[in-house]
Short mmCIF file of C-alpha atoms in Angstrom, two decimals:
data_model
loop_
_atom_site.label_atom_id
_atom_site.label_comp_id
_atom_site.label_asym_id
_atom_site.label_seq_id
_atom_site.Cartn_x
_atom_site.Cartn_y
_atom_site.Cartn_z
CA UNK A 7 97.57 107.85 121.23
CA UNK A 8 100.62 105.59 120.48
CA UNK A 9 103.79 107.71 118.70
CA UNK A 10 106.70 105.38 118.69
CA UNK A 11 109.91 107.49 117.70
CA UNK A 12 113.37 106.62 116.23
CA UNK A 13 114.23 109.43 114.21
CA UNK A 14 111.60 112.02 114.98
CA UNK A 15 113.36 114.76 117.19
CA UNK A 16 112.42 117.87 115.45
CA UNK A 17 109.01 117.14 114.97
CA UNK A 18 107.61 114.53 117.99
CA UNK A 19 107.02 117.89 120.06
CA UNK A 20 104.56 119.45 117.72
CA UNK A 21 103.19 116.60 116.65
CA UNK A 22 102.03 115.55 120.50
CA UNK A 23 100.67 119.31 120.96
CA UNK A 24 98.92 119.20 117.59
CA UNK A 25 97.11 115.81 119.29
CA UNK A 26 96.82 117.31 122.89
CA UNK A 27 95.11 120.74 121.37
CA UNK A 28 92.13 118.19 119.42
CA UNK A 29 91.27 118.38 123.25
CA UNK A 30 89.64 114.53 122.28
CA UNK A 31 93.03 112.83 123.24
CA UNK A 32 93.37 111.33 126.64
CA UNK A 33 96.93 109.66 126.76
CA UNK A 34 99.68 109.82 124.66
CA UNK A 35 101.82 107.54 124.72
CA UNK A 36 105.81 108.11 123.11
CA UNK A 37 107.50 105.11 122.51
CA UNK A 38 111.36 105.51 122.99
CA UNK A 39 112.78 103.11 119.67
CA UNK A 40 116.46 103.76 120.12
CA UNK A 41 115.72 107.15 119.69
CA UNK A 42 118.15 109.90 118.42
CA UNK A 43 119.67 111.59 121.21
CA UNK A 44 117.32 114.89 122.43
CA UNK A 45 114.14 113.19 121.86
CA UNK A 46 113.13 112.83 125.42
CA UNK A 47 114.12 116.13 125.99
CA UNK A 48 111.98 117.08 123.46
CA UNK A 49 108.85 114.79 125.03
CA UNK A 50 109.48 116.46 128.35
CA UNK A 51 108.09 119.49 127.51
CA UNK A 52 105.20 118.20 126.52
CA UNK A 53 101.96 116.07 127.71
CA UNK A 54 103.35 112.94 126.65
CA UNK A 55 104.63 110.27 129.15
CA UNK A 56 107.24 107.82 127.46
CA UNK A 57 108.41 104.52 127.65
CA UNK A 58 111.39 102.36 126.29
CA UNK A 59 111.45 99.85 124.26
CA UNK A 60 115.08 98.68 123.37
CA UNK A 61 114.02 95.72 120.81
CA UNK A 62 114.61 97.55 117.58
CA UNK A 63 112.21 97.87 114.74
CA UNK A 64 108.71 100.17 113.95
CA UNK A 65 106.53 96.74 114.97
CA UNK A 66 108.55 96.01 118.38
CA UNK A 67 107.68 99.78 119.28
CA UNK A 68 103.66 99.22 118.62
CA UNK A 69 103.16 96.34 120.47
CA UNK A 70 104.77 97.82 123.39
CA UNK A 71 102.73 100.51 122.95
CA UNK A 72 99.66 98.56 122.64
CA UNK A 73 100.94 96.68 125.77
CA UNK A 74 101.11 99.77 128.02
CA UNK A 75 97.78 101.90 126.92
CA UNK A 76 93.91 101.08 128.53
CA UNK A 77 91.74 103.24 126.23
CA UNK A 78 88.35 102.22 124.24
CA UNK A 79 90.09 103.12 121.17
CA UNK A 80 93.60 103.38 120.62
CA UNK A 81 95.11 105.79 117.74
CA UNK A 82 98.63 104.74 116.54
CA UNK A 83 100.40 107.30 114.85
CA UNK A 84 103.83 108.72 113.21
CA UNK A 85 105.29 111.60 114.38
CA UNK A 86 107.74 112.52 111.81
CA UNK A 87 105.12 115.24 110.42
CA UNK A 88 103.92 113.39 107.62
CA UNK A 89 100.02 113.17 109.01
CA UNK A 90 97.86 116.03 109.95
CA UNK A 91 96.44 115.23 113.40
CA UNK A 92 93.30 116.95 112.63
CA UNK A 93 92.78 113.93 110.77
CA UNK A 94 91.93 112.14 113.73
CA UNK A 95 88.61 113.73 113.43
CA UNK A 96 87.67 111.65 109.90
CA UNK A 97 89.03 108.46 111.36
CA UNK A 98 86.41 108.41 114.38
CA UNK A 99 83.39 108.15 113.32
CA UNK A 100 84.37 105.42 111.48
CA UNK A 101 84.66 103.55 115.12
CA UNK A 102 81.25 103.53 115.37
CA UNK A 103 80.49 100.53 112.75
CA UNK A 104 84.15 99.47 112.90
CA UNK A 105 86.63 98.08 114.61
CA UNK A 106 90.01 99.34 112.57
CA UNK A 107 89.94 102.13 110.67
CA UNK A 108 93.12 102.75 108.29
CA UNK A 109 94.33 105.64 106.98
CA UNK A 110 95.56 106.11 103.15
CA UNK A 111 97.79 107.97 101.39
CA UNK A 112 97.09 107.47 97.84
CA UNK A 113 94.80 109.86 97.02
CA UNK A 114 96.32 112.23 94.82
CA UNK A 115 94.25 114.98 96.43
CA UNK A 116 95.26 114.84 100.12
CA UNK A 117 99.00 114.05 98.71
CA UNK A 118 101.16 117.53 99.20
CA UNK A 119 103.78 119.14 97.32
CA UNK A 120 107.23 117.48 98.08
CA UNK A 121 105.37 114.39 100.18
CA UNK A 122 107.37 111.35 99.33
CA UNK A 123 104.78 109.66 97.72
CA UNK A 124 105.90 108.99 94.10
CA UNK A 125 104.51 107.21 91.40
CA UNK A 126 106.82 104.26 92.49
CA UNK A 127 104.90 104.06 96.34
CA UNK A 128 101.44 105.63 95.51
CA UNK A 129 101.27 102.54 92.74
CA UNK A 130 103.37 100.08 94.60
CA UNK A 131 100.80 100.44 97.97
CA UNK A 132 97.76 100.08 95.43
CA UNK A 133 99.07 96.73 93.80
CA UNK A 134 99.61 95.36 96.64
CA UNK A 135 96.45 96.58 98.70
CA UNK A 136 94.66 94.68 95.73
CA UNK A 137 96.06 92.09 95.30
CA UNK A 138 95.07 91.38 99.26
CA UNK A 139 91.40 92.23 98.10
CA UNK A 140 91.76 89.58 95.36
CA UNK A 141 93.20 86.99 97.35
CA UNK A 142 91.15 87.24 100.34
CA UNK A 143 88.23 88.71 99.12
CA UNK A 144 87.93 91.70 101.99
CA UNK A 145 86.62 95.26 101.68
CA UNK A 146 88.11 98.20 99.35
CA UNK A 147 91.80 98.87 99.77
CA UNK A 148 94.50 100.91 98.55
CA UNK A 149 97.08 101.34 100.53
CA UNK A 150 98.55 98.93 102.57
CA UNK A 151 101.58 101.22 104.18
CA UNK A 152 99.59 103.59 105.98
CA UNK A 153 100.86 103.91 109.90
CA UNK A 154 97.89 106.58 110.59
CA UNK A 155 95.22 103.83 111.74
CA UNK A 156 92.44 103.37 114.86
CA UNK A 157 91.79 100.26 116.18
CA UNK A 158 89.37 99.04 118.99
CA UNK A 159 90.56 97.65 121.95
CA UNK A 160 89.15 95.02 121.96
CA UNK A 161 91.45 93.41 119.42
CA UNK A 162 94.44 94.27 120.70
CA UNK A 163 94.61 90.75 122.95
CA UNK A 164 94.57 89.02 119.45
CA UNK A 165 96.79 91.12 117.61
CA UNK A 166 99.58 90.99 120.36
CA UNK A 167 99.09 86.84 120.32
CA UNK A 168 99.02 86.02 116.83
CA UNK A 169 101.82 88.95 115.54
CA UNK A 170 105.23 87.79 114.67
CA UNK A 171 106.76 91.01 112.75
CA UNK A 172 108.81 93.42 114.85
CA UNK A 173 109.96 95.31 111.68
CA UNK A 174 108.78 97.72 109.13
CA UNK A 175 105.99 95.39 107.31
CA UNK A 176 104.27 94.93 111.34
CA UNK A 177 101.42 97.53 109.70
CA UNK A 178 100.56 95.29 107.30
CA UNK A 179 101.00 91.94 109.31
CA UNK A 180 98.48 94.04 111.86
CA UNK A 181 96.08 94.86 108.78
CA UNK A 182 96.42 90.98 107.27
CA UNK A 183 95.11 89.76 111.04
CA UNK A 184 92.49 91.94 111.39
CA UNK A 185 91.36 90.84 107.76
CA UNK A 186 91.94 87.12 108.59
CA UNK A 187 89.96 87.45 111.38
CA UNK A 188 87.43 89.01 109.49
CA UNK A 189 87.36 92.37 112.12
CA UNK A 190 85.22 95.06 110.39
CA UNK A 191 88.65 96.88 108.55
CA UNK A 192 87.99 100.48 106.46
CA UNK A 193 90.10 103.36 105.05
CA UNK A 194 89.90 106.59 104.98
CA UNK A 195 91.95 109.04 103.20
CA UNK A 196 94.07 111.47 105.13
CA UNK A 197 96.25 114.27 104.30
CA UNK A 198 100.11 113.58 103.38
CA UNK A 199 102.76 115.91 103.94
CA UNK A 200 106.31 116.00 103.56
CA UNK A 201 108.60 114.49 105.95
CA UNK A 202 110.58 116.40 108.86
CA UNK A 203 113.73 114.54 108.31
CA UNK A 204 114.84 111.75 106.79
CA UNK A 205 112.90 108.28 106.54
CA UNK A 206 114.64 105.17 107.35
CA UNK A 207 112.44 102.98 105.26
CA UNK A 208 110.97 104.95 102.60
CA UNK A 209 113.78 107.78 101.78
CA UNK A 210 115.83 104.85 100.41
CA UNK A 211 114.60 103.40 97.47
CA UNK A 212 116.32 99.96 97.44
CA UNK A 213 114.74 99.43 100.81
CA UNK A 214 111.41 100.65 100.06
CA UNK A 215 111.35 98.04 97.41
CA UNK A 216 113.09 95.50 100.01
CA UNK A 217 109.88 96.41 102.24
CA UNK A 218 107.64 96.23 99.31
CA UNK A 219 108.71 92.78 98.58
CA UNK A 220 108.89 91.42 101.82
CA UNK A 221 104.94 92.30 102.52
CA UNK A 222 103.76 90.89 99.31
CA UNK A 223 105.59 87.83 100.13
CA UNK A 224 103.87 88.08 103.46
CA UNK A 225 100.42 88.23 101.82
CA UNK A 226 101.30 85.52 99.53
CA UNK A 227 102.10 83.15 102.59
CA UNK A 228 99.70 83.56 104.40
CA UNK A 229 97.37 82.30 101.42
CA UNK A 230 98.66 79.57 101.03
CA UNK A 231 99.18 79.30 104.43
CA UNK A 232 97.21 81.16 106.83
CA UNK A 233 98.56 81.19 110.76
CA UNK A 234 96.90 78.58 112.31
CA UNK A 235 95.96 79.65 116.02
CA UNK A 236 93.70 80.00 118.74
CA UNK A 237 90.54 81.74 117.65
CA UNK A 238 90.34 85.16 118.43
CA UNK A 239 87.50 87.11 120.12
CA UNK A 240 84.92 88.89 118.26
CA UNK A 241 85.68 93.17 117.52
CA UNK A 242 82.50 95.09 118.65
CA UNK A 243 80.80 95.20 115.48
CA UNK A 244 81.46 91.16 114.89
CA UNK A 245 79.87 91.01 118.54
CA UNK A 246 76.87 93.02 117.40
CA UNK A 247 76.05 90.98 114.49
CA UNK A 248 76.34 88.23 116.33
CA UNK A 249 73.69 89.43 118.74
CA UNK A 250 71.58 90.79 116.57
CA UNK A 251 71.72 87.13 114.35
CA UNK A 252 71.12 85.12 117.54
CA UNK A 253 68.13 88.04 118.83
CA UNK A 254 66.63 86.58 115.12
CA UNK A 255 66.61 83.44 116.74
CA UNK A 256 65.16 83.49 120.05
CA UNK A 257 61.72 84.62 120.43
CA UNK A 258 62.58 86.05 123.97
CA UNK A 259 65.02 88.55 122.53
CA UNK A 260 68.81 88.59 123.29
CA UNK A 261 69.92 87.96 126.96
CA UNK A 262 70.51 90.76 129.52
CA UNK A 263 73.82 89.23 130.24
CA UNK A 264 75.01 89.58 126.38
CA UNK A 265 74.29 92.84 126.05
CA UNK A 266 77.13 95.41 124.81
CA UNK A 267 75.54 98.89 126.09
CA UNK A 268 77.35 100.53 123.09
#
């Protein structure tokens, strides 16, 4: 479990017992982003060990946390009370067939009373989640904000490479990879509550639409221009269909060696 915190004192506490309680959790990981004075305090009492990471921005604090954790599957995570962690139960058995699963907001039914999730973000998020299944032909989206997201570990060596983003739009430069490299990517809607506090992105509106701009410019680049660098490893389900395609193939079955033992 990854939390990285900036301005999440009054709620990183609960939100690391609400994880620890699932009793399906085992590490979570705070990471310290230049956080408001008291938070550590506040992630003393709990479970959680912390680190720091001084570089300054939402995508600088997830690749250190991806850096630091050695779990099969690694749950990144806002504490700032928005997401129930209960929710971690419907992302899960998504793992099984996938290797990122991605939360999302949209869906006027698991959006609460006084969640900042206007007409302005619900429809902004959708636009641009389809224009990224238009332009790169991938599986259904609609929200391309989402922080509330599972990913497999074994894409975490490519995803650390090939980033570049150590802002706000680093969720959606970590979804456009994963698409790219054609990693088995779904969503799953999850609950959306109102914020403890203040948001530094989204409670503004001229920079929400300063973020919204800058990540459909980022999908729009790498269109026309997709990063060109070393291949990437297969995710576990890629690796699986690969097996199973070559196991069509050979009349002695698939190799001992290759085997996953999923």
């Amino acid at each position: 479990m990854v939390l990285p915190t900036y301005n999440e004192k009054d709620s990183i506490a609960e939100t690391i017992r609400a994880f620890d309680k699932l009793g399906i959790v085992d590490d979570i990981l705070v990471v310290n982003n230049n956080a408001a004075e008291g938070t550590s305090d506040e992630v003393a009492m709990t479970t959680a060990r912390e680190v720091l990471e001084p570089r300054q921005g939402y995508g600088a604090a997830i690749r250190r946390g991806l850096a630091e954790v050695d779990t099969d599957l690694i749950c990144i995570c806002e504490p700032d009370g928005t997401f129930d962690p209960r929710d971690l139960t419907k992302l899960l058995p998504f793992t099984e067939d996938c290797d990122f699963v991605v939360g999302s907001r949209t869906v006027s039914n698991f959006i609460w009373d006084g969640a900042n999730m206007g007409r302005f973000l619900q429809w902004g998020n959708w636009a641009v989640a389809k224009t990224i299944e238009v332009l790169f032909n991938t599986s259904y989206l609609s929200d391309v904000g989402c922080t509330f997201r599972v990913v497999s570990r074994d894409l975490v060596p490519g995803l650390l490479r090939d980033s570049r983003v150590h802002g706000s739009a680093f969720g959606l430069e970590m979804l456009m990879l994963a698409l790219m490299a054609r990693d088995t990517v779904v969503q799953v809607p999850v609950n959306y509550h109102p914020r403890v506090g203040t948001s530094a992105v989204t409670g503004d509106t001229r920079t929400a639409i300063r973020l919204g701009l800058q990540m459909l410019r980022m999908v729009l680049a790498m269109r026309v221009r997709p990063p060109r660098r070393p291949q990437r490893s297969l995710g576990r389900r890629n690796q699986d269909q690969a097996e199973r395609q070559q196991a069509l193939w050979n009349p002695s079955g698939p190799s001992s060696d290759g085997s996953l033992g999923r």
